[in-house]
Amino acid sequence: MTSASATATKARATAPAVQDAPAPAATSTAHDAGLLLLRVVLGLTVAAHGVQKLFGWFDGGGITGTGQFFTASGYPAGETMAVVAGLTETLGGLALAVGLLTPLAGAAVHGPGAFFAPKGMEYELLLAVAAAALTLSGPGRFAVDRLLPVPALRNHRLALGAQALALAVVLAAVTLLVRS
């Protein structure tokens, strides 16, 4: 006859080893930290492109040079387009970096064929896809959106991100339609 403690010891010895799953809080914190890093780097990169257009910083063209680019690309009122693009990228990039109005900020990031891609589009594609991923996933817990009294921003939903991306596609189509 075996004792209860011997049976328990034998059961523990023959039970397969189980990997300890990470604690949900640790996983969530790591996930949120990763989103924070992505938002800050992507947002500041996009904002830097915007200030190149607006102020000529970082060897940019400023409004005049960027306006000439837009005019040469077939857009009417090239300097107006330069201001719109520069403000969209600067403000959208900064908002994305701090996690403010994240679905709209992510949707403000430009896509392929933009100013800095005369021969290729992989860089702009990377920016656009990363922004779209943040637009769909939300900013994480380390974001200004979490402090706002707007439940849709505090508790991000996929549908909100998809709507913001749809708005971005419509605005991009309208922008392309104004080209001559």
Coordinates of C-alpha atoms in Angstrom, one line a residue:
M1 CA 0.0 0.0 0.0
T2 CA 1.3 3.4 -0.9
S3 CA 0.9 6.5 1.1
A4 CA -0.8 9.6 -0.3
S5 CA 2.5 11.6 -0.3
A6 CA 4.2 8.8 -2.3
T7 CA 1.5 8.8 -4.8
A8 CA 1.6 12.6 -5.2
T9 CA 5.4 12.4 -5.5
K10 CA 5.2 9.7 -8.2
A11 CA 2.5 11.7 -10.1
R12 CA 4.7 14.8 -10.1
A13 CA 7.7 12.8 -11.3
T14 CA 5.9 11.3 -14.2
A15 CA 3.9 14.4 -15.2
P16 CA 5.3 16.1 -18.3
A17 CA 7.1 19.3 -17.8
V18 CA 5.0 22.3 -18.6
Q19 CA 6.5 25.6 -19.7
D20 CA 5.5 28.5 -17.6
A21 CA 3.5 30.9 -19.7
P22 CA 4.4 34.6 -19.4
A23 CA 2.2 36.5 -17.1
P24 CA -0.5 38.4 -18.9
A25 CA 0.7 41.8 -17.4
A26 CA 4.3 41.2 -18.6
T27 CA 3.1 40.3 -22.1
S28 CA 0.8 43.3 -22.2
T29 CA 3.6 45.6 -21.0
A30 CA 6.0 44.3 -23.6
H31 CA 3.4 44.7 -26.3
D32 CA 2.7 48.3 -25.2
A33 CA 6.4 49.1 -25.0
G34 CA 6.8 47.8 -28.5
L35 CA 3.9 49.9 -29.8
L36 CA 5.4 52.9 -28.0
L37 CA 8.8 52.4 -29.7
L38 CA 7.2 51.9 -33.1
R39 CA 5.0 55.0 -32.7
V40 CA 7.8 57.3 -31.5
V41 CA 10.3 56.3 -34.3
L42 CA 7.6 56.2 -37.0
G43 CA 6.0 59.4 -35.9
L44 CA 9.2 61.4 -35.6
T45 CA 10.4 60.1 -39.0
V46 CA 7.2 61.3 -40.6
A47 CA 7.3 64.6 -38.7
A48 CA 10.9 65.1 -40.0
H49 CA 9.6 64.7 -43.5
G50 CA 6.9 67.3 -42.8
V51 CA 9.4 69.9 -41.5
Q52 CA 11.5 69.3 -44.6
K53 CA 8.5 70.4 -46.7
L54 CA 7.5 73.3 -44.5
F55 CA 10.8 74.8 -43.3
G56 CA 13.5 73.2 -45.5
W57 CA 15.1 71.6 -42.4
F58 CA 17.2 68.5 -42.8
D59 CA 18.1 69.4 -46.4
G60 CA 14.5 69.7 -47.4
G61 CA 13.0 71.8 -50.1
G62 CA 10.9 74.0 -48.0
I63 CA 7.5 75.2 -49.3
T64 CA 9.0 76.6 -52.5
G65 CA 11.1 73.5 -53.4
T66 CA 8.4 71.1 -52.4
G67 CA 5.8 73.3 -54.2
Q68 CA 7.9 73.0 -57.4
F69 CA 8.0 69.2 -57.0
F70 CA 4.2 69.1 -56.7
T71 CA 3.7 71.4 -59.7
A72 CA 6.1 69.2 -61.7
S73 CA 4.1 66.1 -60.6
G74 CA 1.0 67.6 -62.1
Y75 CA -0.7 69.1 -59.0
P76 CA -2.3 72.5 -59.3
A77 CA -1.2 75.1 -56.7
G78 CA 2.0 73.3 -55.8
E79 CA 2.9 75.5 -52.8
T80 CA -0.6 74.9 -51.4
M81 CA -0.1 71.2 -51.7
A82 CA 3.4 71.6 -50.1
V83 CA 1.8 73.3 -47.1
V84 CA -1.0 70.6 -46.9
A85 CA 1.5 67.7 -47.1
G86 CA 3.9 69.4 -44.7
L87 CA 1.3 70.1 -42.1
T88 CA -0.3 66.6 -42.5
E89 CA 3.1 64.9 -42.0
T90 CA 4.3 67.2 -39.2
L91 CA 1.2 67.2 -37.1
G92 CA 0.2 63.6 -37.9
G93 CA 3.7 62.4 -37.1
L94 CA 3.9 64.2 -33.8
A95 CA 0.4 63.0 -32.9
L96 CA 1.4 59.5 -33.8
A97 CA 4.6 59.7 -31.7
V98 CA 2.7 60.7 -28.5
G99 CA -0.3 58.5 -29.3
L100 CA -2.8 61.2 -29.8
L101 CA -5.8 60.6 -32.1
T102 CA -3.9 57.5 -33.2
P103 CA -6.3 56.2 -35.9
L104 CA -6.3 59.5 -37.7
A105 CA -2.6 60.2 -37.1
G106 CA -1.7 56.9 -38.5
A107 CA -3.9 57.4 -41.5
A108 CA -2.2 60.8 -42.2
V109 CA 1.1 59.1 -43.1
H110 CA 1.7 59.3 -46.8
G111 CA 2.0 56.3 -49.1
P112 CA 4.1 55.1 -52.0
G113 CA 5.2 57.6 -54.7
A114 CA 5.7 60.4 -52.3
F115 CA 8.4 63.2 -52.3
F116 CA 11.4 61.1 -51.2
A117 CA 11.0 58.3 -53.6
P118 CA 11.8 59.4 -57.1
K119 CA 13.2 55.9 -58.1
G120 CA 11.7 53.5 -55.5
M121 CA 8.9 53.1 -53.1
E122 CA 10.1 50.7 -50.5
Y123 CA 10.8 53.3 -47.8
E124 CA 7.4 55.0 -48.2
L125 CA 5.8 51.6 -48.3
L126 CA 7.4 50.7 -45.0
L127 CA 6.2 54.0 -43.4
A128 CA 2.7 53.6 -44.8
V129 CA 2.3 49.9 -43.7
A130 CA 3.8 50.6 -40.2
A131 CA 1.3 53.5 -39.8
A132 CA -1.6 51.3 -41.1
A133 CA -0.6 48.6 -38.5
L134 CA -0.7 51.2 -35.7
T135 CA -4.0 52.6 -37.0
L136 CA -5.5 49.1 -36.9
S137 CA -3.9 47.9 -33.6
G138 CA -4.2 51.1 -31.6
P139 CA -1.5 52.9 -29.7
G140 CA -1.1 50.7 -26.6
R141 CA -1.4 51.8 -23.0
F142 CA 1.5 54.3 -23.2
A143 CA -0.4 56.9 -25.2
V144 CA -2.2 60.2 -24.8
D145 CA -5.3 58.6 -26.2
R146 CA -5.6 56.6 -23.0
L147 CA -6.1 59.9 -21.1
L148 CA -8.8 61.3 -23.3
P149 CA -12.5 61.1 -22.3
V150 CA -13.3 59.4 -25.7
P151 CA -14.0 55.7 -25.1
A152 CA -13.4 54.8 -28.7
L153 CA -9.8 56.1 -28.4
R154 CA -9.2 54.7 -24.9
N155 CA -10.4 51.3 -25.9
H156 CA -9.3 51.1 -29.5
R157 CA -11.3 48.9 -31.8
L158 CA -10.3 47.4 -35.1
A159 CA -13.4 49.0 -36.8
L160 CA -12.2 52.5 -35.8
G161 CA -8.8 51.9 -37.3
A162 CA -10.4 50.4 -40.5
Q163 CA -12.7 53.5 -40.8
A164 CA -9.6 55.8 -40.4
L165 CA -7.8 53.9 -43.1
A166 CA -10.9 54.1 -45.4
L167 CA -10.9 57.8 -44.8
A168 CA -7.2 58.0 -45.8
V169 CA -7.9 56.1 -49.0
V170 CA -10.7 58.4 -49.9
L171 CA -8.6 61.5 -49.2
A172 CA -5.7 60.1 -51.2
A173 CA -8.1 59.4 -54.1
V174 CA -9.4 63.0 -53.9
T175 CA -5.8 64.3 -53.9
L176 CA -4.9 62.3 -56.9
L177 CA -8.1 63.5 -58.7
V178 CA -6.9 67.2 -58.4
R179 CA -3.8 66.4 -60.4
S180 CA -3.9 67.7 -63.8

